[in-house]
Short mmCIF file of C-alpha atoms in Angstrom, two decimals:
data_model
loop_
_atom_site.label_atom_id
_atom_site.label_comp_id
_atom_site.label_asym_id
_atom_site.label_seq_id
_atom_site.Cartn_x
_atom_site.Cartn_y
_atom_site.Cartn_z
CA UNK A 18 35.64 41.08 -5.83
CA UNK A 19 32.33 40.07 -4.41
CA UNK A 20 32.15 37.46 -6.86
CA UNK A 21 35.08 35.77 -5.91
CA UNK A 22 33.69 35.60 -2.02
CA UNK A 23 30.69 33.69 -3.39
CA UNK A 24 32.37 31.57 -5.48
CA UNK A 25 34.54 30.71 -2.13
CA UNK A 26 31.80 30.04 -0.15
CA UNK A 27 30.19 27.93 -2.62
CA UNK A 28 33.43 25.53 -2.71
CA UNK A 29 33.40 25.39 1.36
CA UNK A 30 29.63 24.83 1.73
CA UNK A 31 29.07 21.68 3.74
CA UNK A 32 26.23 19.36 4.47
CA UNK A 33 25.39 18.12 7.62
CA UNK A 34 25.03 14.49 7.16
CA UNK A 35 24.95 13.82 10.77
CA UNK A 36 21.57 16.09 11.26
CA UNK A 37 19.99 14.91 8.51
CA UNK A 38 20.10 11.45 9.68
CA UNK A 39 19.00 12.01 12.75
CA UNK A 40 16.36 14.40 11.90
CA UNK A 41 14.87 11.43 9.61
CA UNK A 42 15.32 9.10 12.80
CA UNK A 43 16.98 6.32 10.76
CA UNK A 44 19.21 5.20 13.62
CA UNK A 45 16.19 4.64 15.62
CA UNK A 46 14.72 2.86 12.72
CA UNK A 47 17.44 0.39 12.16
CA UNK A 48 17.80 -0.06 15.53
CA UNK A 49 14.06 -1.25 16.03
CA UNK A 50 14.24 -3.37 12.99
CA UNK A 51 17.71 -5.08 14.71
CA UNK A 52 15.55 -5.43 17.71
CA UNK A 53 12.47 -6.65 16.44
CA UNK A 54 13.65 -8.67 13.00
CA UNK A 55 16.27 -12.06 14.12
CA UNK A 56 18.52 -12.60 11.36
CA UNK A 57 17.84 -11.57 8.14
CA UNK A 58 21.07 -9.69 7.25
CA UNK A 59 20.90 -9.52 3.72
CA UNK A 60 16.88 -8.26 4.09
CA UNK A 61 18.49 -5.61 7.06
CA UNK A 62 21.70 -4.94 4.46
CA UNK A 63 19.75 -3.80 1.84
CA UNK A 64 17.01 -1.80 4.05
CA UNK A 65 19.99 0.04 5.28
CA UNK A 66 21.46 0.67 1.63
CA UNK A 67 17.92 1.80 0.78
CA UNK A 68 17.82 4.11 3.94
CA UNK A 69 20.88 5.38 3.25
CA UNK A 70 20.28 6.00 -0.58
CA UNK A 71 16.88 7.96 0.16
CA UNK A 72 18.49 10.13 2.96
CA UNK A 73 21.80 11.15 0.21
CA UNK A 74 19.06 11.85 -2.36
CA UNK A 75 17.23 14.12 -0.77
CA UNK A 76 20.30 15.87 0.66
CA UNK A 77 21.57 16.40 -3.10
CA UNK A 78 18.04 17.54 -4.01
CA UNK A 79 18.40 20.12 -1.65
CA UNK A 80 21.99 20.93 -2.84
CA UNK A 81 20.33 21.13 -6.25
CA UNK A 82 21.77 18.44 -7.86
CA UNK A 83 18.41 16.63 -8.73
CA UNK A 84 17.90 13.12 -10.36
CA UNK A 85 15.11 11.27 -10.68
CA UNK A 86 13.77 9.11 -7.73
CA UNK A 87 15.37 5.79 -7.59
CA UNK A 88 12.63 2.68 -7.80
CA UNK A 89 12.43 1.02 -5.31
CA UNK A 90 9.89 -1.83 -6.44
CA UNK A 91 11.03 -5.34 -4.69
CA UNK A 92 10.80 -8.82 -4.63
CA UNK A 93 10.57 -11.11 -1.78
CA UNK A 94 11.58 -14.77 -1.86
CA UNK A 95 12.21 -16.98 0.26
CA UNK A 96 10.77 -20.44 1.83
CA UNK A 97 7.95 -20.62 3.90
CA UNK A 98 8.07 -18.99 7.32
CA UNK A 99 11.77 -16.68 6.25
CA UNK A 100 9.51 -13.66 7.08
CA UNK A 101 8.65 -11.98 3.55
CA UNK A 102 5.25 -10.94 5.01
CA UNK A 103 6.67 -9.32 8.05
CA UNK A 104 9.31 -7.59 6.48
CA UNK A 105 6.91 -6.63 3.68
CA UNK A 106 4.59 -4.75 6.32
CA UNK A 107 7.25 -3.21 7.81
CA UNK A 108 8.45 -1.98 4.87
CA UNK A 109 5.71 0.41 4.17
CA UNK A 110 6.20 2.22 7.61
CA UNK A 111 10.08 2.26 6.79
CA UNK A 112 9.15 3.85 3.83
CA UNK A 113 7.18 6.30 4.98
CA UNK A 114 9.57 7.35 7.53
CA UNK A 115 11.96 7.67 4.88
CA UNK A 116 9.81 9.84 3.47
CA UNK A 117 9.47 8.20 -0.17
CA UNK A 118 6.19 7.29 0.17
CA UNK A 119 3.81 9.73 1.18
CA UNK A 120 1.05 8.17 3.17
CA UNK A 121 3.03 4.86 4.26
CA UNK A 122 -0.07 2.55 3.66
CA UNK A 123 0.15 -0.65 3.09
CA UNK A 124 -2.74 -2.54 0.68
CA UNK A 125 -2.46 -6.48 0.51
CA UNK A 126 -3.32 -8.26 -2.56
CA UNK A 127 -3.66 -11.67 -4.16
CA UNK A 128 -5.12 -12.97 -6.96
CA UNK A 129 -8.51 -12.84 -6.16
CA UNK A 130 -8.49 -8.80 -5.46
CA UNK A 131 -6.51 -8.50 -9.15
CA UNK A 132 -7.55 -10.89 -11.68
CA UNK A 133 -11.20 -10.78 -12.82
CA UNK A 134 -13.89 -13.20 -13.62
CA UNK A 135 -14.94 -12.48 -17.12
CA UNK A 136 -13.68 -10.32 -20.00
CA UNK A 137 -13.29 -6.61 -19.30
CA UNK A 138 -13.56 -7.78 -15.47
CA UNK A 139 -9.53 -7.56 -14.65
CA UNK A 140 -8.74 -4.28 -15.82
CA UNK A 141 -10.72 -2.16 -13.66
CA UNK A 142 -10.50 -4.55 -11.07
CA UNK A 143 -6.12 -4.02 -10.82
CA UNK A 144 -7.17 -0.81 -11.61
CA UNK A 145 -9.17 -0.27 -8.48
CA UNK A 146 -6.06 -1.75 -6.20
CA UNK A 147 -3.53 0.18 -7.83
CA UNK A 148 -5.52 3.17 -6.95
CA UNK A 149 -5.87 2.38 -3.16
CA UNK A 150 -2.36 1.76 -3.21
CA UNK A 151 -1.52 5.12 -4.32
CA UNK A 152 1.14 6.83 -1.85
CA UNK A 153 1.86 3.27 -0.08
CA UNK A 154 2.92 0.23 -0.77
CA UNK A 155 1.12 -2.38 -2.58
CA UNK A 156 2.05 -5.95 -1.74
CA UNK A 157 1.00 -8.89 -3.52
CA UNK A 158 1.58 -12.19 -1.67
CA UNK A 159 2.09 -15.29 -3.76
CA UNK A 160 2.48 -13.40 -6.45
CA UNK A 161 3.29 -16.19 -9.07
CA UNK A 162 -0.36 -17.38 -8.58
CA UNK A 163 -1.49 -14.61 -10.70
CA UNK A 164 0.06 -16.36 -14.15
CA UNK A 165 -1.01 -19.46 -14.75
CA UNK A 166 1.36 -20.85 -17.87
CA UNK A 167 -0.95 -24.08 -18.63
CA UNK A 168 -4.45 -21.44 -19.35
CA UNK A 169 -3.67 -18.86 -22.01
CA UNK A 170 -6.58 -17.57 -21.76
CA UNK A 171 -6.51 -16.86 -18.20
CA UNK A 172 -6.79 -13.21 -17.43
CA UNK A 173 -3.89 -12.98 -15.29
CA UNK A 174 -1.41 -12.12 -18.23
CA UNK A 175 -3.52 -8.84 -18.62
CA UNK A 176 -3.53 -8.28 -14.79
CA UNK A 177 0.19 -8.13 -15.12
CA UNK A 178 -0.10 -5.65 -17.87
CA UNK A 179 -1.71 -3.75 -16.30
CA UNK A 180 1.12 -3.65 -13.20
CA UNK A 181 3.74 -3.22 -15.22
CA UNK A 182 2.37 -0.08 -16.61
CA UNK A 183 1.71 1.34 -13.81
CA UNK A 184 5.10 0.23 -11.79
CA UNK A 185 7.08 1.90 -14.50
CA UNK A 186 4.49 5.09 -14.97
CA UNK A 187 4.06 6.20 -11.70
CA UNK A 188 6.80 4.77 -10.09
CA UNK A 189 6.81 7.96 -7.71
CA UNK A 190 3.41 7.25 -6.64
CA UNK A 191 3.96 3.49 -5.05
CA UNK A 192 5.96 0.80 -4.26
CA UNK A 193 5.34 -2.62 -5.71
CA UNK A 194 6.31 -5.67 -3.42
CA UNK A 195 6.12 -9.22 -4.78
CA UNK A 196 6.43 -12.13 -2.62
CA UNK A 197 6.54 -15.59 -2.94
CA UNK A 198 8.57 -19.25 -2.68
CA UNK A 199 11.57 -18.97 -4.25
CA UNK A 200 11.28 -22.31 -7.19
CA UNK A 201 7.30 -20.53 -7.88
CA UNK A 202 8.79 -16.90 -8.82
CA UNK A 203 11.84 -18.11 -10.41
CA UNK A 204 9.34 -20.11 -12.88
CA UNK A 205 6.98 -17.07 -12.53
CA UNK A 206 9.71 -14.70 -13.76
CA UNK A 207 10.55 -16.85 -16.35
CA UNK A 208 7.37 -16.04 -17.57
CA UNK A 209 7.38 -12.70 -17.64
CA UNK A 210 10.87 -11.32 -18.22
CA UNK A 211 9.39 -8.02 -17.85
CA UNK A 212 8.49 -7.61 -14.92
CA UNK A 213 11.52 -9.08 -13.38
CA UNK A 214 13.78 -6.37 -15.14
CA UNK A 215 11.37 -4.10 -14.02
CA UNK A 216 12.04 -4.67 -10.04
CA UNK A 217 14.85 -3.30 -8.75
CA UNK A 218 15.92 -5.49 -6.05
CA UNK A 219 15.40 -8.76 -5.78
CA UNK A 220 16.20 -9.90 -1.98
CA UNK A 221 16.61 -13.33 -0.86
CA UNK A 222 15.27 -14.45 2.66
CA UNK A 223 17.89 -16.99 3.95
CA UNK A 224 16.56 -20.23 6.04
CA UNK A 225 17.13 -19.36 10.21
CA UNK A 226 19.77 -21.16 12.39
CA UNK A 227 19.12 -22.93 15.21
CA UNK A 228 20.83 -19.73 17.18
CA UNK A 229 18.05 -17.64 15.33
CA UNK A 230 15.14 -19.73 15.64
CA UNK A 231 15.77 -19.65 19.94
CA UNK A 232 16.03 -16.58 19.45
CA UNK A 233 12.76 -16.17 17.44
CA UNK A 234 10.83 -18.60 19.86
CA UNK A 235 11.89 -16.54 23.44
CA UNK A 236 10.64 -13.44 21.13
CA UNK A 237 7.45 -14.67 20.30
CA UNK A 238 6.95 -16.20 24.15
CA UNK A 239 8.24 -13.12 25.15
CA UNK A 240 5.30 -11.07 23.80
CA UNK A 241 2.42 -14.15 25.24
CA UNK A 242 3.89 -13.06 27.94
CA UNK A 243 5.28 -16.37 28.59
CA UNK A 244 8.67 -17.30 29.46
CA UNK A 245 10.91 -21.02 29.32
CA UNK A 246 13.47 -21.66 31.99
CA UNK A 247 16.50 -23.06 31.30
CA UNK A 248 15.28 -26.82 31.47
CA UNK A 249 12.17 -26.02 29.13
CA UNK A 250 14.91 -23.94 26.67
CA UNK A 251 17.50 -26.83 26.42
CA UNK A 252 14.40 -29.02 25.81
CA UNK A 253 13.12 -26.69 22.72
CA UNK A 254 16.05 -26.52 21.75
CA UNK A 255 16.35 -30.10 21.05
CA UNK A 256 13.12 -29.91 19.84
CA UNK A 257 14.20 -27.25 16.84
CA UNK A 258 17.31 -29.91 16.07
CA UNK A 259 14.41 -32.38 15.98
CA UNK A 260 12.07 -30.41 13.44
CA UNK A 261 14.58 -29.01 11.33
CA UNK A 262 15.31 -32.25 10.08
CA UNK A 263 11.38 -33.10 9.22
CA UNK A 264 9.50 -32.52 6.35
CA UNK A 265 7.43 -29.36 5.65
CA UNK A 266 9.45 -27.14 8.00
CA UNK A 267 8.62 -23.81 7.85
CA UNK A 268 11.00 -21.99 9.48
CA UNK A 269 9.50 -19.06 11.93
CA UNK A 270 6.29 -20.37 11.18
CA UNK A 271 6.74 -23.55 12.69
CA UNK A 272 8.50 -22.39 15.85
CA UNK A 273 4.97 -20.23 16.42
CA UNK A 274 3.14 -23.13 15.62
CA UNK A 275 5.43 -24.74 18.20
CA UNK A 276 4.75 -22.66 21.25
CA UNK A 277 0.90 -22.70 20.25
CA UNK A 278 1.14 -26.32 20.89
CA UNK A 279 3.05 -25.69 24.13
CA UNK A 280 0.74 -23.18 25.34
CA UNK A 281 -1.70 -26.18 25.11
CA UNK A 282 -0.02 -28.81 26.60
CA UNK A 283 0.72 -25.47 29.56
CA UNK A 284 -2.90 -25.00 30.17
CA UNK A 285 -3.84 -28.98 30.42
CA UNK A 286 -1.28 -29.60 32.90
CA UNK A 287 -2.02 -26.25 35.06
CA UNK A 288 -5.74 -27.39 34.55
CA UNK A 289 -4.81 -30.44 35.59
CA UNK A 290 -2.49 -29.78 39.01
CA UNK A 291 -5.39 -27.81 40.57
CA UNK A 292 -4.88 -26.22 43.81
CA UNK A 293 -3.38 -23.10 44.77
CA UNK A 294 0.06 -22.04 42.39
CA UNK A 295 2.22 -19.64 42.39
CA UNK A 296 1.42 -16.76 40.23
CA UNK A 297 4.61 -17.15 38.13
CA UNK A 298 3.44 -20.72 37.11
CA UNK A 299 1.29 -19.03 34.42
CA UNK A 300 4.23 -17.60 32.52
CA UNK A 301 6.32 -20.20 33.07
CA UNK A 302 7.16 -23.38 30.67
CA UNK A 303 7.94 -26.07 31.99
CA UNK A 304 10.42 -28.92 30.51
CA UNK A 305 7.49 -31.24 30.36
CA UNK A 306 5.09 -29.01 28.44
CA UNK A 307 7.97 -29.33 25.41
CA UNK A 308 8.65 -32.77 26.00
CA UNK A 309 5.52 -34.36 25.87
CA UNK A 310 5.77 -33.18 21.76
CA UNK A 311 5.01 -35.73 18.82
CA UNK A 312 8.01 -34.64 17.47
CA UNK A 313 10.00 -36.18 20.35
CA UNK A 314 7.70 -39.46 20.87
CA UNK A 315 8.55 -40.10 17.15
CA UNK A 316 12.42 -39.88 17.28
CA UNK A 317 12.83 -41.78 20.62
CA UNK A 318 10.59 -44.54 18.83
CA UNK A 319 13.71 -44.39 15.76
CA UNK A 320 15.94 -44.05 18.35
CA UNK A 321 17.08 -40.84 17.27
CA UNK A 322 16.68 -39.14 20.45
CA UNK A 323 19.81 -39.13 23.25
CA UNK A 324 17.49 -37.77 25.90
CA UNK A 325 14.57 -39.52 26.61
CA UNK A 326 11.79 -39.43 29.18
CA UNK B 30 -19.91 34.73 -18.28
CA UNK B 31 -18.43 32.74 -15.81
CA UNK B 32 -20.75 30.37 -14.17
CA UNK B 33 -20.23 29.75 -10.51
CA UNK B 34 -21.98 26.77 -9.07
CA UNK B 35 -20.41 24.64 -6.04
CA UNK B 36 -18.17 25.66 -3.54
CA UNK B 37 -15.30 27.90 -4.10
CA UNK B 38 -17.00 29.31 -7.51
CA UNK B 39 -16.44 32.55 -6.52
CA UNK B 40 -12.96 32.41 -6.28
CA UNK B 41 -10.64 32.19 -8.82
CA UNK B 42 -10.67 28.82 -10.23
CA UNK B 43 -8.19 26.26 -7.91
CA UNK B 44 -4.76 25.29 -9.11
CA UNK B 45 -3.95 21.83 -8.84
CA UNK B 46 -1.93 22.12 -5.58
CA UNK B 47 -5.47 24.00 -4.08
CA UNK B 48 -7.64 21.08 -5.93
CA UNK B 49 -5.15 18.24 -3.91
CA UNK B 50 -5.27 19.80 -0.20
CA UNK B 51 -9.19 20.00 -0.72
CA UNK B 52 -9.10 16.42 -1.86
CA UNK B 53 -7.29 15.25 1.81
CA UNK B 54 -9.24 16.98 3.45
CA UNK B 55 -12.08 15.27 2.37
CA UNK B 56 -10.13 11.74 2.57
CA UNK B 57 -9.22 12.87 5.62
CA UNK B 58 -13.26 13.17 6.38
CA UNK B 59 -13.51 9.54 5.10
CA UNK B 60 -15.52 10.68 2.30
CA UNK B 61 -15.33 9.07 -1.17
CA UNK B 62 -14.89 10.95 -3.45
CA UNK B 63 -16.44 11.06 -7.43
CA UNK B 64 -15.97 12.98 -10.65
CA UNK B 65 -18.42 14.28 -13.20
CA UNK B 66 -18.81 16.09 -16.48
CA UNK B 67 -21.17 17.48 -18.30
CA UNK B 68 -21.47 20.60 -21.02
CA UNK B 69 -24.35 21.59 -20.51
CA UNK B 70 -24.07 24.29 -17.44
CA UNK B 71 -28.07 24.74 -16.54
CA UNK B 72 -28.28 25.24 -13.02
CA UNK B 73 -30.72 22.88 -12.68
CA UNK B 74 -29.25 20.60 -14.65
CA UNK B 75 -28.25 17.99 -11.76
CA UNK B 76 -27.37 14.91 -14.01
CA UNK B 77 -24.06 15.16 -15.03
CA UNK B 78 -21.99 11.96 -16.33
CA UNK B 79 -19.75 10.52 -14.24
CA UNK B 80 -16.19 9.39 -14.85
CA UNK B 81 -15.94 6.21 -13.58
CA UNK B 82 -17.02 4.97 -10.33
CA UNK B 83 -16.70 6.93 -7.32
CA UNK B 84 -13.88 5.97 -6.19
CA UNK B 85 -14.05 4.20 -2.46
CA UNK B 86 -11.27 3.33 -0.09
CA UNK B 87 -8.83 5.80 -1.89
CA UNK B 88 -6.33 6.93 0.61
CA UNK B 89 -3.85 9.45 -0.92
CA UNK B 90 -5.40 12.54 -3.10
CA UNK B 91 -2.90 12.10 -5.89
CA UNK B 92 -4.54 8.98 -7.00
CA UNK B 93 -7.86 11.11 -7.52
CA UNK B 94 -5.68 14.55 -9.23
CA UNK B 95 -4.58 11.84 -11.71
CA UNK B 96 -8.27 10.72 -12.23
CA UNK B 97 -8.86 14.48 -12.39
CA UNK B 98 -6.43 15.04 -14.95
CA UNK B 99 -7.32 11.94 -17.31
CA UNK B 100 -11.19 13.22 -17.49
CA UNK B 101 -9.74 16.66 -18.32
CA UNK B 102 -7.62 15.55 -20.84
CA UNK B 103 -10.74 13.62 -22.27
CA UNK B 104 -12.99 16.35 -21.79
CA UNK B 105 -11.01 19.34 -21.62
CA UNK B 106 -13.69 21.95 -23.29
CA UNK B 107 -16.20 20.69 -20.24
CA UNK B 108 -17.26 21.14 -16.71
CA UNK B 109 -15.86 18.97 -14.30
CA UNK B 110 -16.08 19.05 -10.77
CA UNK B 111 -15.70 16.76 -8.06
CA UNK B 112 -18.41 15.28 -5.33
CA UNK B 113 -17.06 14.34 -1.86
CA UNK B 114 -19.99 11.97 -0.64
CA UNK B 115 -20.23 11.44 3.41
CA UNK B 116 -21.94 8.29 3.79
CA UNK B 117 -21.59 8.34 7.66
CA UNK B 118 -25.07 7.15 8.95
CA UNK B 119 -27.85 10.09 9.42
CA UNK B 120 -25.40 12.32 6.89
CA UNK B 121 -25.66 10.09 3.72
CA UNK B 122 -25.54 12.92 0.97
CA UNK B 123 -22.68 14.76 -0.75
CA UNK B 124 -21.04 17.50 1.32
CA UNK B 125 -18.50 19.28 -1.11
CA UNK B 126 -19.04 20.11 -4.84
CA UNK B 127 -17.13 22.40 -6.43
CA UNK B 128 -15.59 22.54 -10.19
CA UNK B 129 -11.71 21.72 -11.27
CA UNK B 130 -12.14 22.30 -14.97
CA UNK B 131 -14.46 24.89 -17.13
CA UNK B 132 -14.50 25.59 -20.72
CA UNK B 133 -12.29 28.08 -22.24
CA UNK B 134 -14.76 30.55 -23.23
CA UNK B 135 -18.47 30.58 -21.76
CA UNK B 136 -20.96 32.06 -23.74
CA UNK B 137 -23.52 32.59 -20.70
CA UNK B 138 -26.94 32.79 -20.83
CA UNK B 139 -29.97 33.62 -22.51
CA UNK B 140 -33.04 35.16 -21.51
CA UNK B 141 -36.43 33.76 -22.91
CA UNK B 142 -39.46 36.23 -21.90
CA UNK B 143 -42.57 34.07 -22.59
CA UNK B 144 -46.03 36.23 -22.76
CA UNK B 145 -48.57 34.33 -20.78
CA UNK B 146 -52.68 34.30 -20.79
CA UNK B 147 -53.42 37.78 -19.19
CA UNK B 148 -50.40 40.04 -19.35
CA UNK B 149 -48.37 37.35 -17.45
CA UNK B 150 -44.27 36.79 -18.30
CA UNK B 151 -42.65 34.12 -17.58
CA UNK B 152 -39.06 33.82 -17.49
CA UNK B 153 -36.95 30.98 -18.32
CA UNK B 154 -32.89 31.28 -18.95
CA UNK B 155 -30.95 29.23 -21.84
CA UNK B 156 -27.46 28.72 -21.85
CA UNK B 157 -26.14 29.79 -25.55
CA UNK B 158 -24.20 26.57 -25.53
CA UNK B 159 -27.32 24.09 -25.60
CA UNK B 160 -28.34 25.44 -28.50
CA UNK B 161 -25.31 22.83 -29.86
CA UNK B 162 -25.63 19.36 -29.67
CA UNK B 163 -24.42 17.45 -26.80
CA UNK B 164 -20.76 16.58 -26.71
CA UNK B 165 -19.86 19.89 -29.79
CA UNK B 166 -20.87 23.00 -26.71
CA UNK B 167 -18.06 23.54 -26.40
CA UNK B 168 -15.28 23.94 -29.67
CA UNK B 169 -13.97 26.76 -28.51
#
């Protein structure tokens, strides 16, 4: 008889999804990221798939039904400026809220700290990373520099050994993130077949709109605590048309590189006014600061340009 | 005869879970943190080997367990204990010693009564185990 009771109650137990989300503050998390990150959907997407994935595991760990921790290696690419970096940082906090990684510390890499000098150099070199990456997240930034197919002697090959061992051995222990321009891994993969099997999700960082790179740029003035009126934004705006279309455009990169440029041209022309101004004209960009760009002297010169002044 | 040198020696010997909070609380101390072996368990013996570099800028103790547990897997008939070094200025030393691995059996120790010029003894102790060469103490 009292058998039967248990057996009922074990059919009707429920889990409380709702609490466990909340208790692991994901909502907050995404919301931040939605906040803080412009665009990037498939890079948010698959954050939220891996938020969600971590949260169901541990709820069926505590329901007993155990399986081994997913990996959650990745692989950033993406052209110049998409983001990888910041995303990459962020990811080891996300992480560690999640509460797959245990310290949620993030230990940045290239080559230089990998790949040794002489023979017997590399090993213990990696070695030595790997182990302050233990419990975070290790991220290696231009990752493809660290196999070099025209030297076959060059130690990289053993660096990458060496990662691959340890990705796949103690894959509980820390999180691998590769970055790089997407033509460079693609070759780099190529490569090394091994490793790219070996990361589990490969995620793509799409160029920004227009929409997204205004967006980006009041952001980033935003936090200078600066801030464009609606003269200075149309003007930007055209601006961002402008540069798209020119070489070497690197996306979020070049919009900071932008307002560092118009934060110049700001300071010469306050310098230069003198006198007593309002407080506000400090924060303020004006239409000229934007307008007095290369970018815009150039077109008008081709024509290309429907405003000029 | 159980030898008991560093801390903790006079408790029973840590389990790994006891070995890995001690560990952050010394990363949590910024110490780094090194390993050492030896099988030869003089008390004055203070030159033990070490197992690799001490091991700087380390943050999360499971990185040093799994150093732990590759030197005890290489040496598992010897002592091994672990140094947490504070190198904050005007400190500069070591600040926690205390063993993770002993042989299985420990003979103890020997002692040597030496007669002296005029009725003098002097004392000396010997571990049983030295009387092996270096690296066979400890066969079990």
């Amino acid at each position: 008889m009292q058998t039967t009771t248990e057996n009922q109650t074990e059919e009707r137990r429920e889990v409380d999804v709702g609490a466990a989300a909340r208790e692991a503050l994901i909502d907050d998390m995404l919301r931040q990221l939605d906040a803080e990150l412009v665009g990037l959907e498939p890079v948010k997407l698959r954050i939220r798939q891996i938020a969600a994935l971590l949260l169901v595991e541990r709820l069926r760990g505590q329901a007993g039904l155990s399986a081994e921790p997913p990996s959650l290696h990745m692989c950033f690419t993406g052209n110049p400026g998409a983001g990888k970096t910041t995303v990459a940082l962020r990811m080891a906090k996300i992480l560690h809220s999640l509460g797959y990684v245990r310290r949620g510390h993030l230990v940045v890499a290239t080559r230089d700290d990998l790949v040794g000098q002489y023979v017997g150099h590399t090993a213990p070199k990696t070695k030595e990373i790997l182990q302050k990456a233990v419990g975070g997240v290790l991220f290696i930034d231009e990752a493809y520099y660290l196999y070099r197919a025209d030297n076959e002697r060059d130690y990289g090959q053993e660096a990458i050994e060496i990662l691959l061992q340890f990705m796949e051995s103690r894959r509980d222990d820390l999180v691998v993130i590769l970055a790089g321009y997407k033509d460079k891994m693609g070759r780099f993969f190529q490569c090394n077949p091994g490793l790219h099997s070996r990361i589990a999700h490969h995620i793509e960082f799409p160029d920004y709109t227009l929409e997204e790179l205004m967006k980006i740029a009041e952001l980033m003035a935003r936090n200078l605590m600066y801030e464009f009126d609606a003269e200075s934004k149309d003007a930007f705006r055209s601006y961002l048309e402008l540069r798209i279309r020119q070489p070497h455009f690197a996306n979020a990169r070049s919009v900071r590189n932008a307002i560092d440029r118009v934060r110049l041209r700001h300071a010469v022309r306050i310098v230069e006014q003198g006198g007593r101004i309002p407080q506000q004209e400090l924060a303020r960009i004006d239409v000229l600061d934007v307008r007095q760009s290369r970018v815009f002297q150039a077109a008008s010169e081709r024509g290309e340009a429907k405003e000029t002044l | 005869m159980r030898i008991t040198q560093g801390t903790f020696s006079f408790l029973p010997d840590l389990t790994d879970e006891q070995i890995e909070k001690q560990i952050e609380y010394c990363l949590g101390r910024d110490c780094s943190i090194g390993i050492e072996y030896t099988d030869d368990p003089h008390p004055r013996n203070m030159l033990w080997d070490m197992w690799n570099l001490p091991m700087f800028d380390v943050a999360d103790p499971k990185a040093i367990l799994h150093e732990v547990n590759a030197c005890r897997k290489a040496f598992p008939n010897h002592y091994i204990k672990i140094n947490a070094n504070d190198a904050t200025r005007g400190r500069e030393t070591v600040v926690l010693s205390f063993l993770v691995n002993r042989p299985p059996h420990e003979p103890g120790f020997r002692l040597n009564r030496q007669e002296a010029a005029g009725r003098a003894i002097r004392y000396t102790t010997h571990p049983y185990a030295a009387d092996r060469p270096a690296g066979e103490r400890y066969r079990e």
